[in-house]
CSV table of C-alpha atoms in Angstrom, one decimal:
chain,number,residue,atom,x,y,z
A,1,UNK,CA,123.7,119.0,81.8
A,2,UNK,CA,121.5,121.0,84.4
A,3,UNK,CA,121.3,120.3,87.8
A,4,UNK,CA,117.8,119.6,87.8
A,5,UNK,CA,119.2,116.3,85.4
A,6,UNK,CA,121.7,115.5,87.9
A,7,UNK,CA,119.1,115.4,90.6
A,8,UNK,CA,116.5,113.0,88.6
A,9,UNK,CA,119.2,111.0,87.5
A,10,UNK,CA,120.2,110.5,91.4
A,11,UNK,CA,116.8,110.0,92.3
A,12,UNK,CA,116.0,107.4,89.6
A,13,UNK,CA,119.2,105.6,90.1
A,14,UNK,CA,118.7,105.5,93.8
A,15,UNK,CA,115.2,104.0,93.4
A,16,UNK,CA,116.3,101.3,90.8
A,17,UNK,CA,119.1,100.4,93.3
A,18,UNK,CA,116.1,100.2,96.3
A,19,UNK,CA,114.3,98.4,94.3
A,20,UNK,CA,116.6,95.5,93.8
A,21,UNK,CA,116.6,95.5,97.5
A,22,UNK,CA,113.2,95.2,97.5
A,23,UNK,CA,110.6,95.3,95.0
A,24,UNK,CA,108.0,97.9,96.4
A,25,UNK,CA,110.8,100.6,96.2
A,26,UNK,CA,109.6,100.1,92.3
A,27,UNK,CA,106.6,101.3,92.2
A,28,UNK,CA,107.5,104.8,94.0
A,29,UNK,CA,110.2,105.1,91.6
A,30,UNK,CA,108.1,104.3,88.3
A,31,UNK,CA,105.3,107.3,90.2
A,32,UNK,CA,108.7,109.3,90.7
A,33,UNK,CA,109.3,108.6,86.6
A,34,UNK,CA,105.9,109.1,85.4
A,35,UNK,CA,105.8,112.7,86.9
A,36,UNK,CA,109.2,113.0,85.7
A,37,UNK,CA,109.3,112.0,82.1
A,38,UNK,CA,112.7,112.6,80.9
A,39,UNK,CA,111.5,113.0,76.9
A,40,UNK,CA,108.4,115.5,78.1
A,41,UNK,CA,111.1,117.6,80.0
A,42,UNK,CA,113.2,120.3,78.6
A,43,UNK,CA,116.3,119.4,81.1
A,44,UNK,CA,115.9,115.8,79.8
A,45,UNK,CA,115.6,116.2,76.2
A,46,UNK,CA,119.3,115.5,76.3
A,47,UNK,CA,119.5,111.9,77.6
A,48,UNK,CA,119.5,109.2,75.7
A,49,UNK,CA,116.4,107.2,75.9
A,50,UNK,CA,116.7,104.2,78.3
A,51,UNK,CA,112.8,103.5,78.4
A,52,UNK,CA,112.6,104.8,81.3
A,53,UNK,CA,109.6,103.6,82.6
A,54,UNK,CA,109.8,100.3,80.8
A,55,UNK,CA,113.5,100.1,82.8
A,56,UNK,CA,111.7,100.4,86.3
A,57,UNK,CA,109.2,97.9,85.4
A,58,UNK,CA,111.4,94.9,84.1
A,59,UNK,CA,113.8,96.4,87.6
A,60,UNK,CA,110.8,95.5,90.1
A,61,UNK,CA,109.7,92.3,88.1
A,62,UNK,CA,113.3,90.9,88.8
A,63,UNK,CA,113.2,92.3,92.2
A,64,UNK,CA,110.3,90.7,92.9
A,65,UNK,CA,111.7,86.8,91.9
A,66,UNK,CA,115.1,87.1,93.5
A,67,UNK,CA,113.2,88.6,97.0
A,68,UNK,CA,109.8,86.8,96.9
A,69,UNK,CA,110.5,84.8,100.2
A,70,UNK,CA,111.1,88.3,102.0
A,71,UNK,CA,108.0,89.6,100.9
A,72,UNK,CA,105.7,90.8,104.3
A,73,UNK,CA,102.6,88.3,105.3
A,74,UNK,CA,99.2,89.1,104.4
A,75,UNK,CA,96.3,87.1,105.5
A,76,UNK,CA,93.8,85.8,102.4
A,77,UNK,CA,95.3,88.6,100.1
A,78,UNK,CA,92.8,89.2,97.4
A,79,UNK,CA,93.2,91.0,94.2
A,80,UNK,CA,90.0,90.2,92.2
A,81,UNK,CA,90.0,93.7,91.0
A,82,UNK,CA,92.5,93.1,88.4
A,83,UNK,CA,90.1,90.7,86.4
A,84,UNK,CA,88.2,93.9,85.4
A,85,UNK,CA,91.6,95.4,83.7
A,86,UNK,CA,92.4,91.4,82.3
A,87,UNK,CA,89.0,91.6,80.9
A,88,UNK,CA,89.5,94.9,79.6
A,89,UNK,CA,92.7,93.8,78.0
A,90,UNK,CA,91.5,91.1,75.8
A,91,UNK,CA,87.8,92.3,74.9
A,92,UNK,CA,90.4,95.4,73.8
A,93,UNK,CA,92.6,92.6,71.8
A,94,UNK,CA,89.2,91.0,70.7
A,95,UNK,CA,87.9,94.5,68.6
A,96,UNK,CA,90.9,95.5,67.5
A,97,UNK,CA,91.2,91.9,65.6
A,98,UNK,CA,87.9,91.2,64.3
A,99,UNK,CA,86.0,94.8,64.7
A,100,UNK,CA,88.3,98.3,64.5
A,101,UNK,CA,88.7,100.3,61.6
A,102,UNK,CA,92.0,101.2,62.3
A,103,UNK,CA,93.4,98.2,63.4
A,104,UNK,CA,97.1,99.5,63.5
A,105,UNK,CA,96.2,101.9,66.5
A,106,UNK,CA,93.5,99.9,68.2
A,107,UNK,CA,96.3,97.2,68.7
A,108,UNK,CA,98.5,99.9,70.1
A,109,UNK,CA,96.0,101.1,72.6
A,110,UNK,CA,95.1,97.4,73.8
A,111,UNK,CA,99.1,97.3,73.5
A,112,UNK,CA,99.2,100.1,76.2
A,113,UNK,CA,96.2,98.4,78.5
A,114,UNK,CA,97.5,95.6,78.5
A,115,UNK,CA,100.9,97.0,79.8
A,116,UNK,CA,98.8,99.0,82.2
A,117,UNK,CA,97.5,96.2,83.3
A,118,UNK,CA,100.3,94.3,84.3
A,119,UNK,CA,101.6,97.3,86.3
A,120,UNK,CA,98.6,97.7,88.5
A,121,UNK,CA,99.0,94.5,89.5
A,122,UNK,CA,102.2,94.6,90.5
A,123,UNK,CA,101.1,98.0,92.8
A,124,UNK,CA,98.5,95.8,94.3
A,125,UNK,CA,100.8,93.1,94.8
A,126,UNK,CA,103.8,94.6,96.3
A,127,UNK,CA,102.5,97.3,98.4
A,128,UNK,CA,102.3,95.7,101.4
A,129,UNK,CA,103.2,97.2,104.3
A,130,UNK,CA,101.8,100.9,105.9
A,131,UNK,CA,105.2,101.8,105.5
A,132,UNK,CA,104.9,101.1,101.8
A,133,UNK,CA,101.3,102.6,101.3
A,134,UNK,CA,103.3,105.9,103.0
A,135,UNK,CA,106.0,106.4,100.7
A,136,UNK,CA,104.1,105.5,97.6
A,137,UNK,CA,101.6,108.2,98.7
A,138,UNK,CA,103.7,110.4,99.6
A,139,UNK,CA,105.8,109.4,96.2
A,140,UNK,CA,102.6,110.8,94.3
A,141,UNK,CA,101.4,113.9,96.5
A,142,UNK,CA,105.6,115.1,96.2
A,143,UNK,CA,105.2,114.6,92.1
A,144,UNK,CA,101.8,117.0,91.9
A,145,UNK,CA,103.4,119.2,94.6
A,146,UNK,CA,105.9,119.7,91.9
A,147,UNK,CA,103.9,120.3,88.8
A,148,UNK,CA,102.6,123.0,90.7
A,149,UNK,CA,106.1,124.4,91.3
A,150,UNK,CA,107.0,124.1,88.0
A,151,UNK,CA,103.7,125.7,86.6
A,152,UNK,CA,104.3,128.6,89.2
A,153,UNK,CA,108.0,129.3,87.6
A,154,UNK,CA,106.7,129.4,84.5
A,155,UNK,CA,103.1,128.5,83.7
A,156,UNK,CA,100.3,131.3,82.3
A,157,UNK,CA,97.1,130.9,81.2
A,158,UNK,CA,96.3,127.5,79.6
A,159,UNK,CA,100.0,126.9,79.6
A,160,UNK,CA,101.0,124.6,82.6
A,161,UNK,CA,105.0,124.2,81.5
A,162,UNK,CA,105.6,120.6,82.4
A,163,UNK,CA,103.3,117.0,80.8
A,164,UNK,CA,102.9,114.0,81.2
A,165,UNK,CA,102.2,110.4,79.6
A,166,UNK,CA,98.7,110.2,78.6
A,167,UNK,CA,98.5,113.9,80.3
A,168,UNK,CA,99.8,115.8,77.3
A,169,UNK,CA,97.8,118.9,78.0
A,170,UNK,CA,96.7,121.5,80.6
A,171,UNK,CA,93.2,119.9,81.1
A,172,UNK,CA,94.8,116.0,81.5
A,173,UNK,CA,97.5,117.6,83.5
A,174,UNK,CA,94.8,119.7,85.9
A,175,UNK,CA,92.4,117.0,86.5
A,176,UNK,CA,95.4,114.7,87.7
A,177,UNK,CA,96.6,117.1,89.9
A,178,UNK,CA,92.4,117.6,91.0
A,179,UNK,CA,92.6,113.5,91.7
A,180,UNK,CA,95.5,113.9,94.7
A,181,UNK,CA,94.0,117.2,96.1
A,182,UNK,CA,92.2,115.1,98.9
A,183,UNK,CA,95.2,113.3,100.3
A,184,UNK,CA,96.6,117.3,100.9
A,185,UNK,CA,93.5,118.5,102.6
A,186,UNK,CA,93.1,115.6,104.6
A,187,UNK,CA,96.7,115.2,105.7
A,188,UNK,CA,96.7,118.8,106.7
A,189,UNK,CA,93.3,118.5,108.6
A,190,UNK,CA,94.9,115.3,110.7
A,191,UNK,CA,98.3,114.3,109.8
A,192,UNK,CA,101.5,114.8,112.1
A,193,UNK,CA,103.4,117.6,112.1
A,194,UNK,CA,105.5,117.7,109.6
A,195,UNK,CA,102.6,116.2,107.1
A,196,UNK,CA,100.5,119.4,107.4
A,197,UNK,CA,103.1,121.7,106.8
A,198,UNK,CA,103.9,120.1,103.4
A,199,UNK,CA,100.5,119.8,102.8
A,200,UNK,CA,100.1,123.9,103.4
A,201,UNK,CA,103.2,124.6,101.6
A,202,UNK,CA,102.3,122.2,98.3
A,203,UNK,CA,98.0,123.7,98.5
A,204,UNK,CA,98.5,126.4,96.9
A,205,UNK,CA,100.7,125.4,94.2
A,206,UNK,CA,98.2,122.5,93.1
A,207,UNK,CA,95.8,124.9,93.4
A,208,UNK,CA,97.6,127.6,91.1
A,209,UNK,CA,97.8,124.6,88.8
A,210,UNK,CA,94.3,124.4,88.2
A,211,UNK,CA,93.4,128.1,87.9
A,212,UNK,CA,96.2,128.2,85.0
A,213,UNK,CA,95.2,125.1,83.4
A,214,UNK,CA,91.9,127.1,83.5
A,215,UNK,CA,90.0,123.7,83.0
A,216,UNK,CA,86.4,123.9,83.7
A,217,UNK,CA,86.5,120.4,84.3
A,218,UNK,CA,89.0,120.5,86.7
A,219,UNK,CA,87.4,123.4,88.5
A,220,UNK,CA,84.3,121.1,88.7
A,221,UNK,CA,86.1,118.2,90.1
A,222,UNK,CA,87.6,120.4,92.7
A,223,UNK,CA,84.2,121.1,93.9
A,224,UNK,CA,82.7,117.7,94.0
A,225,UNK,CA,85.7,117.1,95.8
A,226,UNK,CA,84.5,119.9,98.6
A,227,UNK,CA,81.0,118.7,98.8
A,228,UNK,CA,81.8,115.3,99.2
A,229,UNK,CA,84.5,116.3,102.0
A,230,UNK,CA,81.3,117.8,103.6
A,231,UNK,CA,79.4,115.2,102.9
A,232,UNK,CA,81.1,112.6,104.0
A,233,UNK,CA,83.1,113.3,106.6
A,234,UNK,CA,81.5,113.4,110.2
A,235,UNK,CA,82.2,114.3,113.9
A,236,UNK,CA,84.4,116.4,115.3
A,237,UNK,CA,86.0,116.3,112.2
A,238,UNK,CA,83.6,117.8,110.0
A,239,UNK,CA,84.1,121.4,111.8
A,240,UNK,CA,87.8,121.3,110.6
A,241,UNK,CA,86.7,120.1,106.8
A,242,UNK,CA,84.5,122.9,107.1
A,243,UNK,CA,87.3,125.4,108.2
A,244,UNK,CA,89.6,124.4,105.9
A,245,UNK,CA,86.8,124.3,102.4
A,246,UNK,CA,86.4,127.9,103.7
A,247,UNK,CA,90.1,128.5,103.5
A,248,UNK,CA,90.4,126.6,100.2
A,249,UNK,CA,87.7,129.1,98.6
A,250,UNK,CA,89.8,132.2,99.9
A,251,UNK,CA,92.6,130.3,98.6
A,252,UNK,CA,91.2,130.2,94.9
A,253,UNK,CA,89.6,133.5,95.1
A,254,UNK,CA,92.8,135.3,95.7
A,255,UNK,CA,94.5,133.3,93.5
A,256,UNK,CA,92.1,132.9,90.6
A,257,UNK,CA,92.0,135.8,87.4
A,258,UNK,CA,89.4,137.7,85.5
A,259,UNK,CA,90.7,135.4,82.8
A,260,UNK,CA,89.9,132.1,85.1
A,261,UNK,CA,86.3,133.5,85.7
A,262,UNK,CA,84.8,134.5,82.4
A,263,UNK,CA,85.7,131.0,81.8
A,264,UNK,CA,84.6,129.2,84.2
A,265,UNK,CA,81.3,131.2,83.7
A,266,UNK,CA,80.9,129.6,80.1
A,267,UNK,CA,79.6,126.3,82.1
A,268,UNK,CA,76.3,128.4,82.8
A,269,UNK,CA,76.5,130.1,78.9
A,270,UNK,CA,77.3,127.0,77.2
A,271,UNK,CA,75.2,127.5,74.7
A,272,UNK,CA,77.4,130.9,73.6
A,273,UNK,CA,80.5,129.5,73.8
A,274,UNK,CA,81.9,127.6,70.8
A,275,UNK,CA,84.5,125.0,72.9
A,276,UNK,CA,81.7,124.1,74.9
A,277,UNK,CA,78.8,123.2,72.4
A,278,UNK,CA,81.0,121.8,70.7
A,279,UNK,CA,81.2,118.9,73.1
A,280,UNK,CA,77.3,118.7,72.8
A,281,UNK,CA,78.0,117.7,69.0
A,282,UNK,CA,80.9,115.4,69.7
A,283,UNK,CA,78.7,113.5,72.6
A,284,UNK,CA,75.9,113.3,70.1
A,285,UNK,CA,78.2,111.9,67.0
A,286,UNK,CA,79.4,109.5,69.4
A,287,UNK,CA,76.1,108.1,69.9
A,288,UNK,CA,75.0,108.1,66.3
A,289,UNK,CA,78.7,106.0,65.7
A,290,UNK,CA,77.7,103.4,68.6
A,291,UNK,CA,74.4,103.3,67.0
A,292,UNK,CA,75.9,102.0,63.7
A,293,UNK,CA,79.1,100.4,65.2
A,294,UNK,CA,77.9,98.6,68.4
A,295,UNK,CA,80.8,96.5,68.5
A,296,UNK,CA,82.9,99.2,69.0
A,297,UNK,CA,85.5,101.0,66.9
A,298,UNK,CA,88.3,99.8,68.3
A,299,UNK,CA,91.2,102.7,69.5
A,300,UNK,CA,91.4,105.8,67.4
A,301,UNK,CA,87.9,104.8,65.8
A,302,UNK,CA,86.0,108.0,66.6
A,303,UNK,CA,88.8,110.4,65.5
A,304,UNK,CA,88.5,108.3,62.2
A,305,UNK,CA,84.9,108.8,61.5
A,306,UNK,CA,84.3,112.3,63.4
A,307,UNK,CA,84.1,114.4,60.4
A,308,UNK,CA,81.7,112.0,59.2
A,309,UNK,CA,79.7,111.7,61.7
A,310,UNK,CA,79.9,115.7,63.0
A,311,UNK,CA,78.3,117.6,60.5
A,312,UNK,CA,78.2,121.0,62.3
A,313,UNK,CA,82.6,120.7,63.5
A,314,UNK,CA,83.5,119.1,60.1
A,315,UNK,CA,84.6,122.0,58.4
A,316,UNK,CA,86.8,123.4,61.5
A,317,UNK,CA,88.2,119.5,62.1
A,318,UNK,CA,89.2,119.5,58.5
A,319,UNK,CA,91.4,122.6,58.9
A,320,UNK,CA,92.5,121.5,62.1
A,321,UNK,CA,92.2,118.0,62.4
A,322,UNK,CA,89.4,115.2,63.8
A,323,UNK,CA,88.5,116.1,67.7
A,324,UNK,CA,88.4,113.4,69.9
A,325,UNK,CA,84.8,112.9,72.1
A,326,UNK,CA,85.7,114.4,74.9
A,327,UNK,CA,83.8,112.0,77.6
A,328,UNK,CA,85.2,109.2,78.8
A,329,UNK,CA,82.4,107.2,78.9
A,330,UNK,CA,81.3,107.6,75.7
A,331,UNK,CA,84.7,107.4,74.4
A,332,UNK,CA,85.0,103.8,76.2
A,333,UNK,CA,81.0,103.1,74.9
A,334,UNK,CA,82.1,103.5,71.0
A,335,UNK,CA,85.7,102.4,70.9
A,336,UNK,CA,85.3,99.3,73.2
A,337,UNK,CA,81.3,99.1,72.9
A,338,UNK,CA,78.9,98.1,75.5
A,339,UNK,CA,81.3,95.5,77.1
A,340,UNK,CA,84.2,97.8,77.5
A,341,UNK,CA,81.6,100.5,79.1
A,342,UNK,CA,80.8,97.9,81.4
A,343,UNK,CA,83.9,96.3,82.2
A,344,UNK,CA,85.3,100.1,83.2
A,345,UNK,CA,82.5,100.4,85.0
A,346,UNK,CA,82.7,97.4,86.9
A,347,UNK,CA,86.3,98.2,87.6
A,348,UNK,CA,85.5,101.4,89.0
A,349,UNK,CA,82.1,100.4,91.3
A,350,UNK,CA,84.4,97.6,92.5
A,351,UNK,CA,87.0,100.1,93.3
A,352,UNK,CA,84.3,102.2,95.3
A,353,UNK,CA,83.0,99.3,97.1
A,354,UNK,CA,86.9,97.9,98.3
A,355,UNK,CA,87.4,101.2,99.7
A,356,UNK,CA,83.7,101.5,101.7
A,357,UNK,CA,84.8,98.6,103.0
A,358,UNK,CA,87.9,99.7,104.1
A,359,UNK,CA,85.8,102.8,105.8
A,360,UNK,CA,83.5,100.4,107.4
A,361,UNK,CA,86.0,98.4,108.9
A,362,UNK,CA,88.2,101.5,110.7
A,363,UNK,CA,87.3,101.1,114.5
A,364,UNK,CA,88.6,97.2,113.8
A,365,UNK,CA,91.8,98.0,112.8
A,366,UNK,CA,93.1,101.5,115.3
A,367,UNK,CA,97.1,100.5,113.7
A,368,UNK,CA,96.3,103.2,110.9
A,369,UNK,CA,94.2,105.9,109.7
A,370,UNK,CA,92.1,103.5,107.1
A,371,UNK,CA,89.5,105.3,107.1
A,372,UNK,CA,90.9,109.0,106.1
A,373,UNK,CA,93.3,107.2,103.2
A,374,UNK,CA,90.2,105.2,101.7
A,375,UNK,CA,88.5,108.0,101.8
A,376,UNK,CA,91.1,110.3,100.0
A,377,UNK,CA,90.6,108.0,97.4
A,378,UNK,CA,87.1,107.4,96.5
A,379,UNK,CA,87.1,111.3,96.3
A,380,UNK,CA,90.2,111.4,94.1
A,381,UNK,CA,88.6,108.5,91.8
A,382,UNK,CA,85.1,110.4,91.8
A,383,UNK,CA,86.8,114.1,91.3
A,384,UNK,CA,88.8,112.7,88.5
A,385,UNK,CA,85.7,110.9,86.4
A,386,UNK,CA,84.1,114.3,87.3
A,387,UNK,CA,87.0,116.0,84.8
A,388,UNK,CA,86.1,112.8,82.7
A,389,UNK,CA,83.1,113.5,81.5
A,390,UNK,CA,84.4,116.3,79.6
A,391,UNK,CA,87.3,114.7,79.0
A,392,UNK,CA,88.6,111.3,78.0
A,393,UNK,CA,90.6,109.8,81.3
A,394,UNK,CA,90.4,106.2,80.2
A,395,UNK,CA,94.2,106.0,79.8
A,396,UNK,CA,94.8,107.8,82.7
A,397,UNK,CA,96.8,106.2,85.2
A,398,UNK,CA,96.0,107.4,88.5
A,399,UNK,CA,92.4,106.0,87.9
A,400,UNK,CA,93.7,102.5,88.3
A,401,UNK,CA,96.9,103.6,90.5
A,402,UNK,CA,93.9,104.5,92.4
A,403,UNK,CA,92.4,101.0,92.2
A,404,UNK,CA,95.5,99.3,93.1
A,405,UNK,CA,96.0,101.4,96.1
A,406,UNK,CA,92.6,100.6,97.2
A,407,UNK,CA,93.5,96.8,97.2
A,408,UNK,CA,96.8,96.9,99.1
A,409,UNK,CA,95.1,99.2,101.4
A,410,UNK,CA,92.2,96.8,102.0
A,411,UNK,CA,95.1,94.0,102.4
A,412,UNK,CA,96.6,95.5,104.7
A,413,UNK,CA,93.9,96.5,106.8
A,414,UNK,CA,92.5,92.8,106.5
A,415,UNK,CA,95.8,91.0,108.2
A,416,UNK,CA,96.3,93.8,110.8
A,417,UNK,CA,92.4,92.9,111.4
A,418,UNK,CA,93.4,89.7,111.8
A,419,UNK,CA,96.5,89.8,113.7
A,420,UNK,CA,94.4,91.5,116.4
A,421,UNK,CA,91.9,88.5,116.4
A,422,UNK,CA,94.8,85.8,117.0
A,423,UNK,CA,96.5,88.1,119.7
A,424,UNK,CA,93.1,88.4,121.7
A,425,UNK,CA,92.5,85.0,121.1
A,426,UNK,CA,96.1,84.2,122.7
A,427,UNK,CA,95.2,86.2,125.2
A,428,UNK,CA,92.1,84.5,126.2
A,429,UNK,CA,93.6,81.4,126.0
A,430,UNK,CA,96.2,82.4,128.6
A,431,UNK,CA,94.2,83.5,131.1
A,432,UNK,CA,92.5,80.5,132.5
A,433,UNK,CA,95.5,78.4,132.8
A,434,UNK,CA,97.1,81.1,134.6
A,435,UNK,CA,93.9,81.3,137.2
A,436,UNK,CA,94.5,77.5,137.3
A,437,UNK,CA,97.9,77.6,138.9
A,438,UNK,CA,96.8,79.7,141.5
């Protein structure tokens, strides 16, 4: 057993044992586990499988009976965001029962929403603290530090050397690691101490990541991710965003190939390159299959009538297999149909409007920096869905991880907001019977 085991195992072990002490400790622990798969690993291919993740869940749902009494106030919690992913859920249940053409596998992908589901709420529920928000954070941004280690020691070229679930290759894998690049810039720009040097040290590995993944996608996200950094950030603040997108280009320049430019440069020759046309065909397929299917396919549906349906790829999918769309929102639009496209949707506008919120409200509540984690968000959920439209991210789970964190965020935010109203308020009702006894 290698020592990299030994130190998950302690890790894992330690969290579950946190956890029963108190049920947030969960949710870093099942992060910890997702970016630590055990099966996707080769230093865990050894251990038995405990369901890992499935073993952290049940964990915090116990956790969460024996210490619900202990769990921090909030004032008017509200967590209508998970009605979008309830929705989801069913309408998913719904085609796969009465519309799918391969009911078998639609069931298993409602299976895994409906799972999902479940564990976003708990992640809005029990995060509910600042000190919570922090170590989940910093839970994630500690994971993706460490893909990029590992892809360092031995990534190449569209070979990353470490996985994920639902992130089973180099352009899944990048455009995750793309997602939680805005929590590193923005903690180095203003964090304390010791959060910008981790930030600078873990940069240029994410960084590295992407230019070996070698994903134009990713590589896109990354700089919708700059503009809206310039964009959107304002002040005296905006000088160091500009500073530091300045450093992240010499950053990618000196770390970036010939081999990571002639791709990237495809995205302007897409018409000569054979990967990307080839989404042009799948995008139109998928419209033809809505078209007929309007319903929806249910899971797995477009991979079952591809060939079908893609004339100009069927002979290379029949040697190699059925493609999948390669847009998550189309891949939503003709597996789930025109409600499933709109209940995603609505999830994420929702998302997008908890955390402007969230911005808005910053001067109201000085306890925390709101306004910089809200907005390392939204630009995480926007760079992400960039990668998604040439990719399917509709089982990804930082999207909603994303979502959930918004929520507790907003919470949070709402009863310090609060608390500050009924101290001032205490404070004005002191004062006149004091100037009465004088």
């Amino acid at each position: 057993m290698s020592a990299t085991t030994f130190v998950f195992l302690a890790i894992y072990f330690t969290g579950l044992f946190l956890t029963f002490r108190h049920p947030y400790f969960g949710i870093a622990t099942y992060i910890f586990e997702w970016h630590n798969h055990p099966p996707y690993m080769w230093w865990g291919r050894d251990l038995p499988d405990l369901r890992w993740s499935l073993l952290v869940s049940v964990i915090t749902l116990l956790s969460l009976i024996i210490n619900y009494k202990k769990l921090a106030y909030l004032y008017k919690p509200k967590y209508n965001l998970i009605w979008w992913l309830v929705a989801m859920t069913i309408w998913m249940y719904f085609i796969s029962a009465f519309f799918a053409i391969d009911p078998k596998t639609s069931f298993r992908k409602a299976e895994i929403f409906y799972k999902l589901t479940i564990q976003i709420f708990l992640m809005m529920f029990l995060i509910r603290e600042i000190k919570h928000h922090k170590v989940v954070i910093w839970t994630l941004m500690i994971g993706v530090a460490n893909f990029g280690r590992v892809a360092w020691q031995r990534g190449s070229n569209r070979y990353l050397g470490v996985i994920a679930p639902n992130s089973t290759e180099e352009n899944a894998v990048s455009a995750h690691v793309a997602a939680v690049i805005p929590f590193f810039e923005l903690y180095f720009l203003i964090g304390s101490k010791w959060e910008k040097i981790v930030s600078l040290l873990s940069l240029p590995f994410a960084v590295n990541l992407i230019i070996l993944a070698n994903s134009r996608a990713s590589f896109l996200a990354l700089v919708v991710i700059a503009a809206l950094s310039l964009l959107w950030i304002k002040g005296r603040l905006r000088w160091r965003v500009i500073l530091g997108t300045i450093g992240g280009i010499i950053l990618v320049l000196s770390l970036a190939n010939d081999q990571f430019w002639n791709r990237q440069a495809t995205m302007e020759n897409y018409e000569e390159e054979g990967s990307a046309m080839s989404r042009f065909y799948l995008w139109n397929g998928a419209l033809k299959m809505w078209a007929d299917h309007p319903m929806g396919l249910g899971g797995n549906g477009f991979q079952m009538l591809a060939i079908e349906y893609i004339p100009e790829l069927a002979e290379k999918m029949e040697e190699h297999g059925a493609k999948t769309v390669h847009n998550t929102f189309l891949l939503v639009l003709v597996e789930w149909g025109v409600v499933g496209l709109l209940l995603f949707l609505g999830f994420i506008i929702h998302a997008m409007f908890i955390l402007y919120k969230t911005r808005h409200d910053r001067n109201k509540s000085p306890g925390y920096r709101y306004y910089v984690d809200a907005m390392a968000i939204q630009m995480g959920l926007l760079g992400i869905l960039t990668a998604g439209i040439f990719h399917n991210r509709l089982y990804s789970e930082v999207v909603y991880w994303f979502g959930a964190f918004a929520v507790a965020l907003r919470n949070i935010q709402m009863t310090e907001i609060e608390n500050i109203r009924m101290e001032l308020q205490a404070a004005e009702e002191t004062i006149p019977g004091e100037t009465s006894r004088v």
